[in-house]
């Protein structure tokens, strides 16, 4: 998502793996390598339509030599994709294993409230969503807001909560008196909790501040809107960080009022999610300094 | 070398502009919004006073506007000053207000002569009277222009935009222009947002939002309008954001449009 991943010259100069030998430990910087591979992948995908036309032409030509060449090319590309996937998995494993000191010492207290926006089609993968919640809980997050436009996650909320609870009860921590405090608090919202909620809050403000008074000009403030949203049940805090899972790099209509200063990271498709990428994203947020206008 | 040929938007007839390679006219975002972040860091990294960073940012904004017009973008919205920026040092704020006046007098004037419709969104009433006057004058003189819409967000806050829309609706209900309070829905709020200065209603929400300087947030900019906006965060500081960077951002946007068919939520 960061634009620097598409700049050829910067990529080529940064390509490679740095090794810093420490007693008993090795640290690999896969970041630039992964970014370069993703750029190459995107470039190859762009030739998709053209390649399909070439394939149809080769097939209809009947030339065995060309067909063999095509299959060799296909094999090379498949190997390439395999390598890309393997690199990502290795990186994720190394991060989640705690081999990288900077990810091991994650200061999770900086993420008071995390939002996860998921494409509605991808939100149907309930088991994937459950796995994501497990990871978030394992990392130490306590308050998470799940969002999808169509409300698919609202329908899955009960199942997700129950499954998480069952897993907790059957685990070794079940006897821990503090186990409830360590549980994930889940808010699940959809598009209707965004713009429609603001419209309802506007109704509340009209009735409370304006229609019942003699004031000529309404003196409504942002605080009034926040209070009105609270009055109709929207009291949850603004997320510090939002992770977006899906094809689009947009927040998909997440409640506009709540994302003033929210850090937004696009994580890619839900089916390709990796715990290493999740830890990296959270780590990145903990290193950010917000100016708030200064 | 392939390139797309498009007819010049200046309406001179017969003149053609070439799009950079990889860009397609049909997939060009209609509305591009830019958070012009990084002027001060640019200056500090060079050991310069922050004022020079803002001057460099002005040059980059001028170039950005020209390039967007050249590429056929219909609306360009730039985030120049936030309601939160008032807490900056008084000297810097005064410099910025003077700079904005200078920009309106010269850069905006040039745009108006080139058929660009200029407007300002934000709490204009909170700006100094001389700046308010210049804004009003430039908007009035360009209101009949048919070229690109250039919108500058000055003293703007996304939350304030939504609150002001609510106030306007309240006024209309009080005056009997609107019916009962049950008439309020998100469509009505949308019709009262400040981005309604953009004449073409289908262009009011940005298709693409670019933020420079590596920060990954909206910072209270177009919160309502950006629900379905493609977000691209660029590491470069705004004064360094050039035509090549804009082309890269547009290319990324168009690649997604080709791959996912401009899926809207």
Coordinates of C-alpha atoms in Angstrom, one line a residue, chain A residues 18-263:
Chain A
X18 CA 20.9 -7.9 5.6
X19 CA 22.4 -10.3 8.2
X20 CA 23.5 -9.0 11.5
X21 CA 25.2 -11.8 13.3
X22 CA 24.7 -11.7 17.0
X23 CA 25.7 -14.4 19.5
X24 CA 23.4 -17.2 18.7
X25 CA 21.0 -15.1 16.7
X26 CA 20.4 -13.9 13.2
X27 CA 18.2 -11.0 12.1
X28 CA 16.9 -10.9 8.5
X29 CA 15.3 -7.9 7.1
X30 CA 12.7 -9.3 4.7
X31 CA 10.7 -6.0 4.4
X32 CA 12.4 -4.7 1.2
X33 CA 12.6 -8.1 -0.4
X34 CA 8.9 -8.8 0.2
X35 CA 8.0 -5.3 -1.2
X36 CA 10.0 -5.9 -4.3
X37 CA 8.5 -9.3 -4.8
X38 CA 5.0 -7.9 -4.4
X39 CA 5.8 -5.2 -6.9
X40 CA 6.9 -7.8 -9.4
X41 CA 3.8 -9.9 -8.7
X42 CA 1.6 -6.9 -9.4
X43 CA 3.5 -6.1 -12.6
X44 CA 3.1 -9.7 -13.8
X45 CA -0.7 -9.6 -12.9
X46 CA -1.1 -6.6 -15.1
X47 CA -0.2 -8.7 -18.1
X48 CA -3.0 -11.1 -17.3
X49 CA -5.3 -10.2 -20.2
X50 CA -2.5 -10.1 -22.7
X51 CA -1.1 -13.4 -21.5
X52 CA -4.5 -15.0 -21.9
X53 CA -4.7 -13.8 -25.5
X54 CA -1.2 -15.2 -26.2
X55 CA -2.2 -18.5 -24.6
X56 CA -5.3 -18.8 -26.8
X57 CA -3.3 -18.0 -29.9
X58 CA -0.6 -20.6 -29.0
X59 CA -3.2 -23.3 -28.3
X60 CA -5.1 -22.7 -31.5
X61 CA -1.8 -22.6 -33.5
X62 CA -1.2 -26.3 -32.8
X63 CA 2.6 -25.6 -32.5
X64 CA 4.0 -28.1 -30.0
X65 CA 7.2 -26.1 -29.5
X66 CA 5.2 -23.0 -28.5
X67 CA 3.0 -25.0 -26.2
X68 CA 6.0 -26.5 -24.5
X69 CA 7.5 -23.0 -24.1
X70 CA 4.2 -21.9 -22.6
X71 CA 4.2 -24.7 -20.0
X72 CA 7.8 -23.9 -19.1
X73 CA 6.9 -20.3 -18.6
X74 CA 3.9 -21.3 -16.5
X75 CA 6.1 -23.5 -14.4
X76 CA 8.5 -20.6 -13.8
X77 CA 5.7 -18.3 -12.8
X78 CA 4.2 -20.9 -10.5
X79 CA 7.6 -21.4 -8.8
X80 CA 7.8 -17.7 -8.5
X81 CA 4.5 -17.5 -6.7
X82 CA 5.5 -20.4 -4.5
X83 CA 8.7 -18.6 -3.5
X84 CA 6.8 -15.4 -2.7
X85 CA 4.4 -17.3 -0.5
X86 CA 7.2 -19.1 1.2
X87 CA 9.1 -15.9 1.9
X88 CA 6.0 -14.4 3.5
X89 CA 5.4 -17.5 5.6
X90 CA 9.0 -17.7 6.7
X91 CA 8.9 -14.0 7.7
X92 CA 5.6 -14.5 9.5
X93 CA 7.0 -17.5 11.4
X94 CA 10.2 -15.7 12.4
X95 CA 8.2 -12.8 13.7
X96 CA 5.6 -14.9 15.6
X97 CA 8.4 -17.0 17.1
X98 CA 9.9 -14.0 18.7
X99 CA 13.2 -14.2 17.0
X100 CA 13.1 -10.5 16.1
X101 CA 13.7 -8.5 19.3
X102 CA 11.8 -5.5 18.2
X103 CA 8.6 -7.5 17.6
X104 CA 9.1 -9.5 20.8
X105 CA 9.0 -6.3 22.9
X106 CA 5.7 -5.1 21.5
X107 CA 4.1 -2.3 23.7
X108 CA 0.5 -3.3 23.2
X109 CA -0.7 -0.7 25.7
X110 CA -0.5 1.9 23.0
X111 CA -3.3 0.2 21.1
X112 CA -6.3 0.9 23.4
X113 CA -8.9 0.2 20.7
X114 CA -8.4 -1.7 17.5
X115 CA -10.8 -1.7 14.5
X116 CA -10.8 -4.4 11.9
X117 CA -12.7 -3.6 8.7
X118 CA -13.3 -6.7 6.6
X119 CA -14.8 -6.8 3.1
X120 CA -18.3 -8.2 3.4
X121 CA -17.6 -11.1 1.0
X122 CA -14.5 -12.1 2.9
X123 CA -16.3 -11.7 6.2
X124 CA -18.3 -14.8 5.3
X125 CA -15.2 -16.8 6.2
X126 CA -16.1 -17.1 9.8
X127 CA -13.3 -19.5 10.7
X128 CA -10.8 -17.0 9.3
X129 CA -12.3 -14.2 11.4
X130 CA -12.2 -16.4 14.4
X131 CA -8.5 -17.2 13.8
X132 CA -7.8 -13.5 13.5
X133 CA -9.6 -12.8 16.8
X134 CA -7.6 -15.6 18.5
X135 CA -4.4 -13.9 17.3
X136 CA -5.5 -10.5 18.5
X137 CA -6.3 -12.0 21.9
X138 CA -3.0 -13.8 22.0
X139 CA -1.1 -10.7 21.2
X140 CA -2.7 -9.0 24.2
X141 CA -5.4 -6.8 22.7
X142 CA -8.5 -6.4 24.8
X143 CA -10.8 -4.1 22.8
X144 CA -11.6 -4.8 19.2
X145 CA -14.2 -3.5 16.9
X146 CA -15.1 -5.6 13.9
X147 CA -16.7 -3.9 10.9
X148 CA -18.1 -4.9 7.5
X149 CA -20.4 -2.9 5.3
X150 CA -23.3 -5.4 4.9
X151 CA -23.5 -6.6 8.5
X152 CA -22.2 -10.1 7.9
X153 CA -20.1 -10.0 11.0
X154 CA -23.1 -9.0 13.1
X155 CA -24.8 -12.3 12.1
X156 CA -21.6 -14.1 13.1
X157 CA -21.0 -12.3 16.3
X158 CA -22.8 -14.7 18.6
X159 CA -21.0 -17.7 17.1
X160 CA -17.6 -15.9 17.3
X161 CA -18.2 -14.9 20.9
X162 CA -19.3 -18.4 21.8
X163 CA -16.4 -20.1 20.1
X164 CA -13.9 -17.8 21.7
X165 CA -15.5 -18.3 25.1
X166 CA -15.5 -22.1 24.7
X167 CA -11.8 -22.1 23.8
X168 CA -11.0 -20.0 26.8
X169 CA -12.9 -22.3 29.1
X170 CA -11.3 -25.4 27.8
X171 CA -7.8 -24.0 28.0
X172 CA -5.3 -24.1 30.9
X173 CA -6.2 -20.5 31.8
X174 CA -9.8 -21.5 32.6
X175 CA -9.0 -21.6 36.3
X176 CA -7.3 -18.2 36.3
X177 CA -9.5 -15.8 38.3
X178 CA -8.3 -13.0 36.0
X179 CA -9.3 -14.8 32.8
X180 CA -12.4 -12.7 32.2
X181 CA -10.2 -9.5 32.4
X182 CA -7.9 -10.9 29.8
X183 CA -10.8 -11.7 27.4
X184 CA -11.4 -9.8 24.2
X185 CA -14.2 -7.2 24.4
X186 CA -15.9 -7.3 21.0
X187 CA -17.9 -4.5 19.3
X188 CA -19.4 -5.5 15.9
X189 CA -20.8 -2.8 13.7
X190 CA -21.8 -2.3 10.1
X191 CA -22.6 0.5 7.6
X192 CA -25.9 1.4 9.4
X193 CA -23.8 2.3 12.5
X194 CA -22.0 5.0 10.5
X195 CA -23.9 7.5 8.4
X196 CA -27.3 6.4 9.5
X197 CA -26.3 6.8 13.1
X198 CA -25.1 10.3 12.4
X199 CA -28.5 11.1 10.8
X200 CA -30.2 9.8 14.0
X201 CA -28.0 11.8 16.1
X202 CA -28.9 14.9 14.0
X203 CA -32.5 14.1 14.8
X204 CA -31.7 14.1 18.5
X205 CA -29.9 17.4 18.3
X206 CA -32.7 19.0 16.4
X207 CA -35.3 18.0 19.1
X208 CA -33.0 18.8 22.0
X209 CA -31.3 22.0 21.0
X210 CA -33.4 23.6 18.4
X211 CA -37.0 22.8 17.9
X212 CA -37.8 23.1 21.6
X213 CA -36.1 26.5 22.0
X214 CA -36.5 30.0 20.6
X215 CA -33.0 30.3 19.3
X216 CA -32.8 31.7 15.8
X217 CA -29.4 30.1 15.0
X218 CA -28.5 26.7 16.3
X219 CA -25.2 26.6 18.1
X220 CA -24.5 23.0 17.6
X221 CA -20.9 21.9 18.2
X222 CA -18.9 18.8 17.6
X223 CA -19.2 17.9 21.3
X224 CA -22.9 18.1 20.9
X225 CA -22.8 15.6 18.1
X226 CA -20.6 13.3 20.1
X227 CA -23.0 13.5 23.0
X228 CA -25.9 12.9 20.7
X229 CA -24.2 9.8 19.3
X230 CA -23.7 8.6 22.9
X231 CA -27.3 9.2 23.7
X232 CA -28.4 6.8 21.0
X233 CA -26.0 4.2 22.1
X234 CA -22.8 4.9 20.2
X235 CA -20.4 5.4 23.1
X236 CA -17.4 3.4 22.0
X237 CA -14.1 5.2 21.6
X238 CA -12.4 6.1 18.4
X239 CA -10.1 3.3 17.2
X240 CA -6.3 4.0 17.5
X241 CA -5.6 1.7 14.6
X242 CA -7.7 0.2 11.8
X243 CA -6.7 -2.9 9.9
X244 CA -8.4 -3.4 6.6
X245 CA -8.8 -6.9 5.2
X246 CA -10.1 -7.0 1.6
X247 CA -9.2 -6.1 -1.9
X248 CA -9.8 -2.4 -1.6
X249 CA -7.6 0.2 0.1
X250 CA -10.5 2.0 1.6
X251 CA -12.3 2.0 5.0
X252 CA -15.5 0.8 3.4
X253 CA -17.8 3.3 5.2
X254 CA -16.5 2.7 8.7
X255 CA -18.3 5.3 11.0
X256 CA -16.8 8.5 9.8
X257 CA -17.2 10.3 13.1
X258 CA -14.8 7.9 14.8
X259 CA -11.8 7.9 12.5
X260 CA -10.4 11.4 12.8
X261 CA -6.9 10.3 13.9
X262 CA -7.2 6.6 13.3
X263 CA -4.1 5.0 11.8

